[in-house]
CSV table of C-alpha atoms in Angstrom, one decimal:
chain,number,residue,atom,x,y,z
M,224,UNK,CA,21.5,-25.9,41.7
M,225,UNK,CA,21.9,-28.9,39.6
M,226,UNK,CA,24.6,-31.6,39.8
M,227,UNK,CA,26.2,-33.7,37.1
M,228,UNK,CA,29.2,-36.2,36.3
M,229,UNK,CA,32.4,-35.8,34.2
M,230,UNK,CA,34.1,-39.2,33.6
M,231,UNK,CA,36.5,-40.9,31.4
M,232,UNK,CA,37.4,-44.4,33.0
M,233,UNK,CA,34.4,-46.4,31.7
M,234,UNK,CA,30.6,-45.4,30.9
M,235,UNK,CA,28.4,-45.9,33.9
M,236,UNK,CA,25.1,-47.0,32.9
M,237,UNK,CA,22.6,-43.4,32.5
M,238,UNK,CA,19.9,-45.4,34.9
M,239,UNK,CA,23.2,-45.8,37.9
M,240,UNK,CA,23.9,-42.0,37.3
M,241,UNK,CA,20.1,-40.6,37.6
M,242,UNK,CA,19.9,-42.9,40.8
M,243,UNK,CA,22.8,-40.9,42.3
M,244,UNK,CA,21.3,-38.0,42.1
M,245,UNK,CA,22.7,-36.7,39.1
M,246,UNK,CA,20.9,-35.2,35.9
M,247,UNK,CA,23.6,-34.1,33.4
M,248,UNK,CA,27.1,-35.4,32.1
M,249,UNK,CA,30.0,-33.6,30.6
M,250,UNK,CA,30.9,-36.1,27.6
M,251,UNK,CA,34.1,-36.0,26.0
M,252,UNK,CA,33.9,-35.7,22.0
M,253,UNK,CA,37.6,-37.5,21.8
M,254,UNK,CA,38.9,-40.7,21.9
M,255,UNK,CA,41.0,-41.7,25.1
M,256,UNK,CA,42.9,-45.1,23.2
M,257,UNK,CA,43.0,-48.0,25.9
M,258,UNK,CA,43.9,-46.3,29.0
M,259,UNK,CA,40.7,-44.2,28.9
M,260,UNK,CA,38.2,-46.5,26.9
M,261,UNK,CA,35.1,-45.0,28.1
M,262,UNK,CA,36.2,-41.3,27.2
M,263,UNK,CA,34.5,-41.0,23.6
M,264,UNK,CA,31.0,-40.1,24.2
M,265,UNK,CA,29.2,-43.0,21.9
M,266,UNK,CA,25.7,-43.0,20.4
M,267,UNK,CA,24.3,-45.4,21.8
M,268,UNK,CA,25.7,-43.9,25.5
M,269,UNK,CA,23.8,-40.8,24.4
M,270,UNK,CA,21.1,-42.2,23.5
M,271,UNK,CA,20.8,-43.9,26.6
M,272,UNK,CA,21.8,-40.4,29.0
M,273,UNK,CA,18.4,-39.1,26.6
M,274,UNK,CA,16.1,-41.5,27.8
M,275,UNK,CA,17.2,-41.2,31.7
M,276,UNK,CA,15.9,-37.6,31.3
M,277,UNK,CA,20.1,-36.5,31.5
M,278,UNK,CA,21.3,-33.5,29.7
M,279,UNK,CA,24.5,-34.1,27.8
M,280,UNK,CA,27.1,-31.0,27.7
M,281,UNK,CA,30.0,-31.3,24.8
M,282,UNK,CA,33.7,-30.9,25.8
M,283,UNK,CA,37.0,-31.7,23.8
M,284,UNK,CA,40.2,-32.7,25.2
M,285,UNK,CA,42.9,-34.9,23.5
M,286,UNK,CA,46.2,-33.8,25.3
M,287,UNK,CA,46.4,-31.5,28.2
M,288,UNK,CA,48.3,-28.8,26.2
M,289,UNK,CA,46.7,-29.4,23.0
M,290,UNK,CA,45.7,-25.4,23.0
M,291,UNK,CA,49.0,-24.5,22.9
M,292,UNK,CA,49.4,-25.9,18.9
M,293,UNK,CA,47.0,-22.8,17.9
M,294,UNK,CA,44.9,-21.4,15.1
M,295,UNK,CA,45.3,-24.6,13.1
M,296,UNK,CA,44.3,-27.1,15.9
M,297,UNK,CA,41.5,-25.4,16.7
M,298,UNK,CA,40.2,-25.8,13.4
M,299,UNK,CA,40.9,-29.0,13.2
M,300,UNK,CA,39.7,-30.2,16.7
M,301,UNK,CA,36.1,-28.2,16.4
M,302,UNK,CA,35.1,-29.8,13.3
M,303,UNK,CA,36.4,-33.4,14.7
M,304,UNK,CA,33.8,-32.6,17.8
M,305,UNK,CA,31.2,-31.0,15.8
M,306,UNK,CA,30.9,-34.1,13.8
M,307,UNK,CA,30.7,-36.0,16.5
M,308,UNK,CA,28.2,-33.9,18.2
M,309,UNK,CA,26.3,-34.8,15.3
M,310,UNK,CA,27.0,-38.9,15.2
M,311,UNK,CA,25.6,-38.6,18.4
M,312,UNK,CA,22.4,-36.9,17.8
M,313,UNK,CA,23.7,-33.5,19.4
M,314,UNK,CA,23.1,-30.0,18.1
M,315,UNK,CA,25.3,-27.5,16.1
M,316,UNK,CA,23.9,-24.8,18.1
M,317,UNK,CA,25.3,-25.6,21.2
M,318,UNK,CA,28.4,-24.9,23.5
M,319,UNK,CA,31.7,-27.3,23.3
M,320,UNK,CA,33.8,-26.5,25.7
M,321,UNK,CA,37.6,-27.2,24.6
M,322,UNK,CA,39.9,-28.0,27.6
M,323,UNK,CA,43.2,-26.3,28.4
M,324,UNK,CA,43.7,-28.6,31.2
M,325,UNK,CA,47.1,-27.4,32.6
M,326,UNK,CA,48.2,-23.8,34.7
M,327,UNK,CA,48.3,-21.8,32.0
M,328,UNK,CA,50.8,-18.7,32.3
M,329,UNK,CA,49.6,-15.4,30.9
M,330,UNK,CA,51.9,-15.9,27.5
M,331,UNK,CA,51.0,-18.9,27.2
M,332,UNK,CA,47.4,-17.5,26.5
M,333,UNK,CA,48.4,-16.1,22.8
M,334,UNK,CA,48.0,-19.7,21.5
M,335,UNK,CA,45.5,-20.4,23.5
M,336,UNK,CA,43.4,-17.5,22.0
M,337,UNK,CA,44.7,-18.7,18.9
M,338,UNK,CA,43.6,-22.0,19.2
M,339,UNK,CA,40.1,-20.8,20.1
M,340,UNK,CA,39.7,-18.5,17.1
M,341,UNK,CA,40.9,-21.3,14.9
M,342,UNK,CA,37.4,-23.2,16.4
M,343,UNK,CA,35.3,-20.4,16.0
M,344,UNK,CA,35.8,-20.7,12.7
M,345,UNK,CA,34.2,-23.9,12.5
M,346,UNK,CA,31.3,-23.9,15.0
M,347,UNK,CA,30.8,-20.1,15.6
M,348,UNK,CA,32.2,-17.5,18.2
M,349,UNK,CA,28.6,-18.1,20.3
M,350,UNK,CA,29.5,-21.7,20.6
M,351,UNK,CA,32.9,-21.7,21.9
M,352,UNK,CA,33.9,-22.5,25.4
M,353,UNK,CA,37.0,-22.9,27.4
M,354,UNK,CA,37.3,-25.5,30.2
M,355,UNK,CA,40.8,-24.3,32.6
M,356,UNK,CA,42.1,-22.7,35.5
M,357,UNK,CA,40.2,-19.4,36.7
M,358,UNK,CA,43.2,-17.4,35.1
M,359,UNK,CA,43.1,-18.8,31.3
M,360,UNK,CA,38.9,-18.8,31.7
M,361,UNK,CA,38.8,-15.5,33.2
M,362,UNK,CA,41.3,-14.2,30.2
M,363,UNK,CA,39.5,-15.4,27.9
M,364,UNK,CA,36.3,-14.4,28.6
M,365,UNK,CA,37.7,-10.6,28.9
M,366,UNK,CA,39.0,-11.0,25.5
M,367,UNK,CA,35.9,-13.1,23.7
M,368,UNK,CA,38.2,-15.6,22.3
M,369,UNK,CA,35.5,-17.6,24.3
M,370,UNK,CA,31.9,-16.9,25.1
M,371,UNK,CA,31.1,-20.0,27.5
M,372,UNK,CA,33.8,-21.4,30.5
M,373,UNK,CA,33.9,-24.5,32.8
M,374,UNK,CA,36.0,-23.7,35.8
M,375,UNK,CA,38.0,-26.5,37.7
M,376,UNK,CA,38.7,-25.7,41.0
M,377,UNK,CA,42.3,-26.7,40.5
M,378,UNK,CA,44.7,-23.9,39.3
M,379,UNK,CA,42.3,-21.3,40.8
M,380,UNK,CA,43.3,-20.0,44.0
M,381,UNK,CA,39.8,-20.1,45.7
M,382,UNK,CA,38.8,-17.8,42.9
M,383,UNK,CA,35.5,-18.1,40.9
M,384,UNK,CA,34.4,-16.1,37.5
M,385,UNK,CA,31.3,-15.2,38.4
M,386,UNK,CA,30.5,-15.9,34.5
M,387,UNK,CA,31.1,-19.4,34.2
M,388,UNK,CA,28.7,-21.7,33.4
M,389,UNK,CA,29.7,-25.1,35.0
M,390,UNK,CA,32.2,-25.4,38.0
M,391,UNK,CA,33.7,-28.5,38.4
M,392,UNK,CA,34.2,-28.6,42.2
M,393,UNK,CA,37.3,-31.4,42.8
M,394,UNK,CA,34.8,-34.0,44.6
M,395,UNK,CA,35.3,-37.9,43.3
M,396,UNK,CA,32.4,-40.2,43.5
M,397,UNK,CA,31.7,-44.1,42.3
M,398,UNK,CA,29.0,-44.4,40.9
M,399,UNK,CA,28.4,-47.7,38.7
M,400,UNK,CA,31.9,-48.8,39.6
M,401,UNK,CA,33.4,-45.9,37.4
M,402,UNK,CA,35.2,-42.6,39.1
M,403,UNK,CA,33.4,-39.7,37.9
M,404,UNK,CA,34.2,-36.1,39.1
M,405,UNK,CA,31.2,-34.0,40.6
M,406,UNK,CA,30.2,-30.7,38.6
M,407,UNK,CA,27.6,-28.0,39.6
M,408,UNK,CA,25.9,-25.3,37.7
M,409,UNK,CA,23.1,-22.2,39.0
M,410,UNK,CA,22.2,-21.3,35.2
M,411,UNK,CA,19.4,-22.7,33.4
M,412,UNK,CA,21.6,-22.9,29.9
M,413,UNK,CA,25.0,-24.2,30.8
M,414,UNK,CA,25.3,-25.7,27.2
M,415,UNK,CA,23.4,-29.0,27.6
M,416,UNK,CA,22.1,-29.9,24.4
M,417,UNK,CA,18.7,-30.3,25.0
M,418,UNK,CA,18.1,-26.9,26.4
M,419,UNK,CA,14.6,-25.0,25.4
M,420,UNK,CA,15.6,-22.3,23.3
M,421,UNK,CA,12.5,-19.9,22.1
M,422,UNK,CA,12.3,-19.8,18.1
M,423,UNK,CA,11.6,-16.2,16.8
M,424,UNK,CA,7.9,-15.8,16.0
M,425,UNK,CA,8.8,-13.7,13.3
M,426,UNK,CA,11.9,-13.0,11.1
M,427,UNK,CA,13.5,-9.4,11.1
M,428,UNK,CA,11.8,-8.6,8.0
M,429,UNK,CA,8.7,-9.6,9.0
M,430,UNK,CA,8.9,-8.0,12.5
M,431,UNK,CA,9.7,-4.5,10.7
M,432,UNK,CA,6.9,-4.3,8.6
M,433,UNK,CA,4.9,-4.8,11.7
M,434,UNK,CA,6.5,-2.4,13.3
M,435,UNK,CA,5.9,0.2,10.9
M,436,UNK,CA,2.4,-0.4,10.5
M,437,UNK,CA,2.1,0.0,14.1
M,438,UNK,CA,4.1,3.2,13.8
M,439,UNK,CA,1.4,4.2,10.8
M,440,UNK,CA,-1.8,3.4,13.3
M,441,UNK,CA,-0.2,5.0,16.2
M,442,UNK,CA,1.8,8.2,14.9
M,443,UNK,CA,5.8,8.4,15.8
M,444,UNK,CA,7.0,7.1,18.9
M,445,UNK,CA,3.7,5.6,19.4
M,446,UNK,CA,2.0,9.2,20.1
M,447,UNK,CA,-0.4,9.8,18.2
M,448,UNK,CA,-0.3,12.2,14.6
M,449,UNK,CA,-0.5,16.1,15.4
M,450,UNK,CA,-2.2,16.2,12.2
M,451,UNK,CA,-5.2,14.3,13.2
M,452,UNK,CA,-6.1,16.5,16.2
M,453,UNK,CA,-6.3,15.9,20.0
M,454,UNK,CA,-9.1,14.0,21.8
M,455,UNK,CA,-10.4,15.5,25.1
M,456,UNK,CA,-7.5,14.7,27.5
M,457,UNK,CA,-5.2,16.8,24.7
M,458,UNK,CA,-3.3,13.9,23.2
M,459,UNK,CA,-2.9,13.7,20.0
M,460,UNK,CA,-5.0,11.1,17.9
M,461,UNK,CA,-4.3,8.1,16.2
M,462,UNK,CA,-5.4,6.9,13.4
M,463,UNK,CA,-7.7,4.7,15.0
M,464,UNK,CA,-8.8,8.2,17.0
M,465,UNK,CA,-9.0,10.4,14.3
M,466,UNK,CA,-11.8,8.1,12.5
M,467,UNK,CA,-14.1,7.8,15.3
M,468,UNK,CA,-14.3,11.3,15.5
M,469,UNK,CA,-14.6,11.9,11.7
M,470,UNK,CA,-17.5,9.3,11.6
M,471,UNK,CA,-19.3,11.5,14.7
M,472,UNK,CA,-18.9,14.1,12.9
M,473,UNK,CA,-20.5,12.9,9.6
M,474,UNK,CA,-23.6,11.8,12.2
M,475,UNK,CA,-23.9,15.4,13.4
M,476,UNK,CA,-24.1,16.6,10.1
M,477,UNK,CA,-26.5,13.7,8.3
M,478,UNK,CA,-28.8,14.2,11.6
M,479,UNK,CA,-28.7,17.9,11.1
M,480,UNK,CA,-29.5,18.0,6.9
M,481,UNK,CA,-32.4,15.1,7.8
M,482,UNK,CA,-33.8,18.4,10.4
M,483,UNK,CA,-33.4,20.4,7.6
M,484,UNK,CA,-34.7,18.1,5.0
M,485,UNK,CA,-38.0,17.7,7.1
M,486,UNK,CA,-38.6,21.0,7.5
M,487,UNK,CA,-38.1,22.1,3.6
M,488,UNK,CA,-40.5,19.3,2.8
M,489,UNK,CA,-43.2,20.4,5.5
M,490,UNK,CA,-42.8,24.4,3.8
M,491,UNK,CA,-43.1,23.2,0.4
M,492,UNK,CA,-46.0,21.2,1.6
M,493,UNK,CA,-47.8,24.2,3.1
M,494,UNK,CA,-46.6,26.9,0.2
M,495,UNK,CA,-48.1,24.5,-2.1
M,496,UNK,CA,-51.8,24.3,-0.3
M,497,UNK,CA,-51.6,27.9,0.0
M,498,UNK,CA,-50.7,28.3,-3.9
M,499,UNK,CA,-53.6,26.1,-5.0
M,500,UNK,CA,-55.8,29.1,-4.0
M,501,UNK,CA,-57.1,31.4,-6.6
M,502,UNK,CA,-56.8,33.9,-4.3
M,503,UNK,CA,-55.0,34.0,-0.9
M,504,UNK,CA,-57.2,34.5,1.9
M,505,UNK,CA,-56.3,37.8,4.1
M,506,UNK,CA,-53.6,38.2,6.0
M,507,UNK,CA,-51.6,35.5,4.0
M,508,UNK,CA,-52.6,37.4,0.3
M,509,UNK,CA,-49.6,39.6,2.0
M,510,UNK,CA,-47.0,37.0,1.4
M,511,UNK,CA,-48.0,35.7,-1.7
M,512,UNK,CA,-45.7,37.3,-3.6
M,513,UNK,CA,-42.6,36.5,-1.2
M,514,UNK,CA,-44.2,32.6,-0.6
M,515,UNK,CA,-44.2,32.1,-4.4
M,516,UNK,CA,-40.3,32.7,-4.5
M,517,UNK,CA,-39.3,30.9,-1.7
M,518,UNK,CA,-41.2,27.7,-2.9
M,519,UNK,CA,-39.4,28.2,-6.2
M,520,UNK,CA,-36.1,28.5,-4.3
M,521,UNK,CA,-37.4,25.4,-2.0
M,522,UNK,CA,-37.6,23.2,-5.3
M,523,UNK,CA,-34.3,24.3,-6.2
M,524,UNK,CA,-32.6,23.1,-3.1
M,525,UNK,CA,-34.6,19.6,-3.5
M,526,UNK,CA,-33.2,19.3,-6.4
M,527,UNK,CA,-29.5,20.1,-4.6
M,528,UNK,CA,-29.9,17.5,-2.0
M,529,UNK,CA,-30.3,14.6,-3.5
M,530,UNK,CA,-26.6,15.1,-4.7
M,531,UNK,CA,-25.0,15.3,-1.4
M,532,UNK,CA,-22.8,12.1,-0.9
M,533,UNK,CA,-23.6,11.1,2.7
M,534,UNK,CA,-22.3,7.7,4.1
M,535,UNK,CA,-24.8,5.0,4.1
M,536,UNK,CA,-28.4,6.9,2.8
M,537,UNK,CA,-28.6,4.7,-0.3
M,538,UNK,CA,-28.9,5.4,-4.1
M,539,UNK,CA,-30.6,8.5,-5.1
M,540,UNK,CA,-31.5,9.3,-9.1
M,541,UNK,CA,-28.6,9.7,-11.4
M,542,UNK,CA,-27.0,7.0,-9.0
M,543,UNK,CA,-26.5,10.2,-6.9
M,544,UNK,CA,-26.6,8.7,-3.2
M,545,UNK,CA,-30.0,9.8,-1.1
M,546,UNK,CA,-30.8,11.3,2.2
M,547,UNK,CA,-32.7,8.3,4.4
M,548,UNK,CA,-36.3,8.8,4.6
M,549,UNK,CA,-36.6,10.6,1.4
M,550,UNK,CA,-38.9,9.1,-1.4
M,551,UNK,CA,-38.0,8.8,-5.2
M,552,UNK,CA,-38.3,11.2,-7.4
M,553,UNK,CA,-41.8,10.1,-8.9
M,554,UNK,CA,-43.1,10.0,-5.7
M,555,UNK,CA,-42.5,13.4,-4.3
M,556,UNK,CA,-44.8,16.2,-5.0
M,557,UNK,CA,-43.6,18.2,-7.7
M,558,UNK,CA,-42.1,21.9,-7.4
M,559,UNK,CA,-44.8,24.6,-7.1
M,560,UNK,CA,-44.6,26.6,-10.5
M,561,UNK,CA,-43.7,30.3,-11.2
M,562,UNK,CA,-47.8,30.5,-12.1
């Protein structure tokens, strides 16, 4: 629970109000001529309440039953505080409360509304509040004419909106020699200007293109694409998924064509001893009919392989790409003849 000051009488110095106890003021954004002098909310106050480690919360009031005047007075009231927000180092992104500070009857909340739209206007439905009664705050609030409310206890009835932000509970105190009333808040943002509000990270735009390459990686509704397969626990795979399995593959098969590759080479090898004979010795002058054709077909698939486009096995002639381990062309024996 924090605790903070409302006052109008005079200005009580920031360092008098932090050594009551207190840490944030309700400032009034009007002028309160000579019977109030120390209603306006000054620069110099605020930047005073700043350095005392006080928040400062905006409110307007110039007449009690200013509301009831409307549309028109709202306007004109919210850009009279908003500029003065401003003068004073505020923020246009905050909460100022404007006061209906009478017991308002239930017609008497058509102007009211009225006069709240007419300041929405200027500052922004998000940054309109209502200071009254529990009935006009509560009304309000179930309408949206106002999206922020400081409750007095007077005019209530013992009731509370459990929505309001600040609660001004009808205890006096003197603190610097100036009356101040006594205000209490549970929320972390009760519209004090120096609140910490988060910044986006990224803009909408921004956070939809991310969101659809994420969708791109990761399939639809983040489940993988049916269309890439499922991995061993049956899901199906994501991008990501699908090319870890397509590289295994491609290792299977480039470790199965270098098998194949070594043992071509090592039966070319021995068809081509055996061919350098005159005559085959018995038994193998049996095969030397069948041995010459398969070394002719043997030099023909050679000549195949070096085309196959395999993933990382280098340049092979004709810039054709070439299985790892196997030697130029020049260098490899040459294909046994028909002869």
């Amino acid at each position: 629970m924090r605790f903070g000051l409302d006052y109008a009488a005079g200005r009580p110095a920031p360092s008098a109000i932090r050594a009551a106890g207190y840490d944030f003021v309700i400032r009034y954004l009007s002028d309160g001529g000579p019977s109030l002098p120390g209603k306006l909310l000054t620069p110099a106050e605020a930047d005073g309440l700043r350095a005392q480690g006080i928040s400062i919360v905006s409110n307007w009031e110039t007449t009690a039953a200013r509301m009831l005047d409307g549309y028109g007075a709202g306007v004109t009231d919210a850009r009279a505080a908003l500029a003065q927000v401003l003068r004073c180092g505020g923020r246009a992104d905050r909460p100022i409360y404007f006061s209906a500070d009478f017991d308002a009857t239930p017609q008497q909340q058509v102007p009211i509304d009225a006069y709240l739209d007419g300041a929405a206007s200027v500052i922004g439905r998000a940054n309109v509040g209502i200071y009254g009664g529990y009935w006009p705050v509560s009304r309000a609030l179930n309408s949206g004419t106002a999206t922020w409310a400081w409750q007095t206890v007077a005019w209530s009835g013992g009731n509370i909106d459990p929505r309001i932000a600040l609660y001004q509970t009808g205890e006096q105190v003197t603190v610097d020699g100036v009356q101040c009333d006594v205000n209490q808040t549970d929320r972390a943002d009760f519209g004090q200007w120096d609140v910490e509000t988060e910044e986006p990270d990224l803009t909408p735009e921004q956070d939809e293109v991310l969101r659809d390459i994420q969708t791109q990686l990761r399939g639809p509704g983040l489940q993988g694409w049916p269309q890439l397969g499922t991995d061993a626990q049956g899901r199906d795979r994501t991008v990501v998924d699908g090319l870890a399995a397509a590289l295994a593959q491609i290792d299977e098969l480039r470790t199965e064509i270098s098998d194949l590759e070594t043992t071509t080479a090592e039966l070319k090898d021995e068809v081509a001893r055996l061919s350098g004979q005159h005559r085959w010795p018995f038994p193998f002058s049996l095969v030397e009919g069948p041995a010459t054709a398969i070394a002719d077909q043997l030099a023909k698939l050679e000549q195949l392989l070096p085309g196959v486009p395999l993933p990382g096995w280098g340049a092979g002639p004709n810039d054709h790409p070439a299985a790892a381990g196997q030697a130029p062309a020049e260098q490899r024996p040459k294909a046994v003849s028909d002869s």
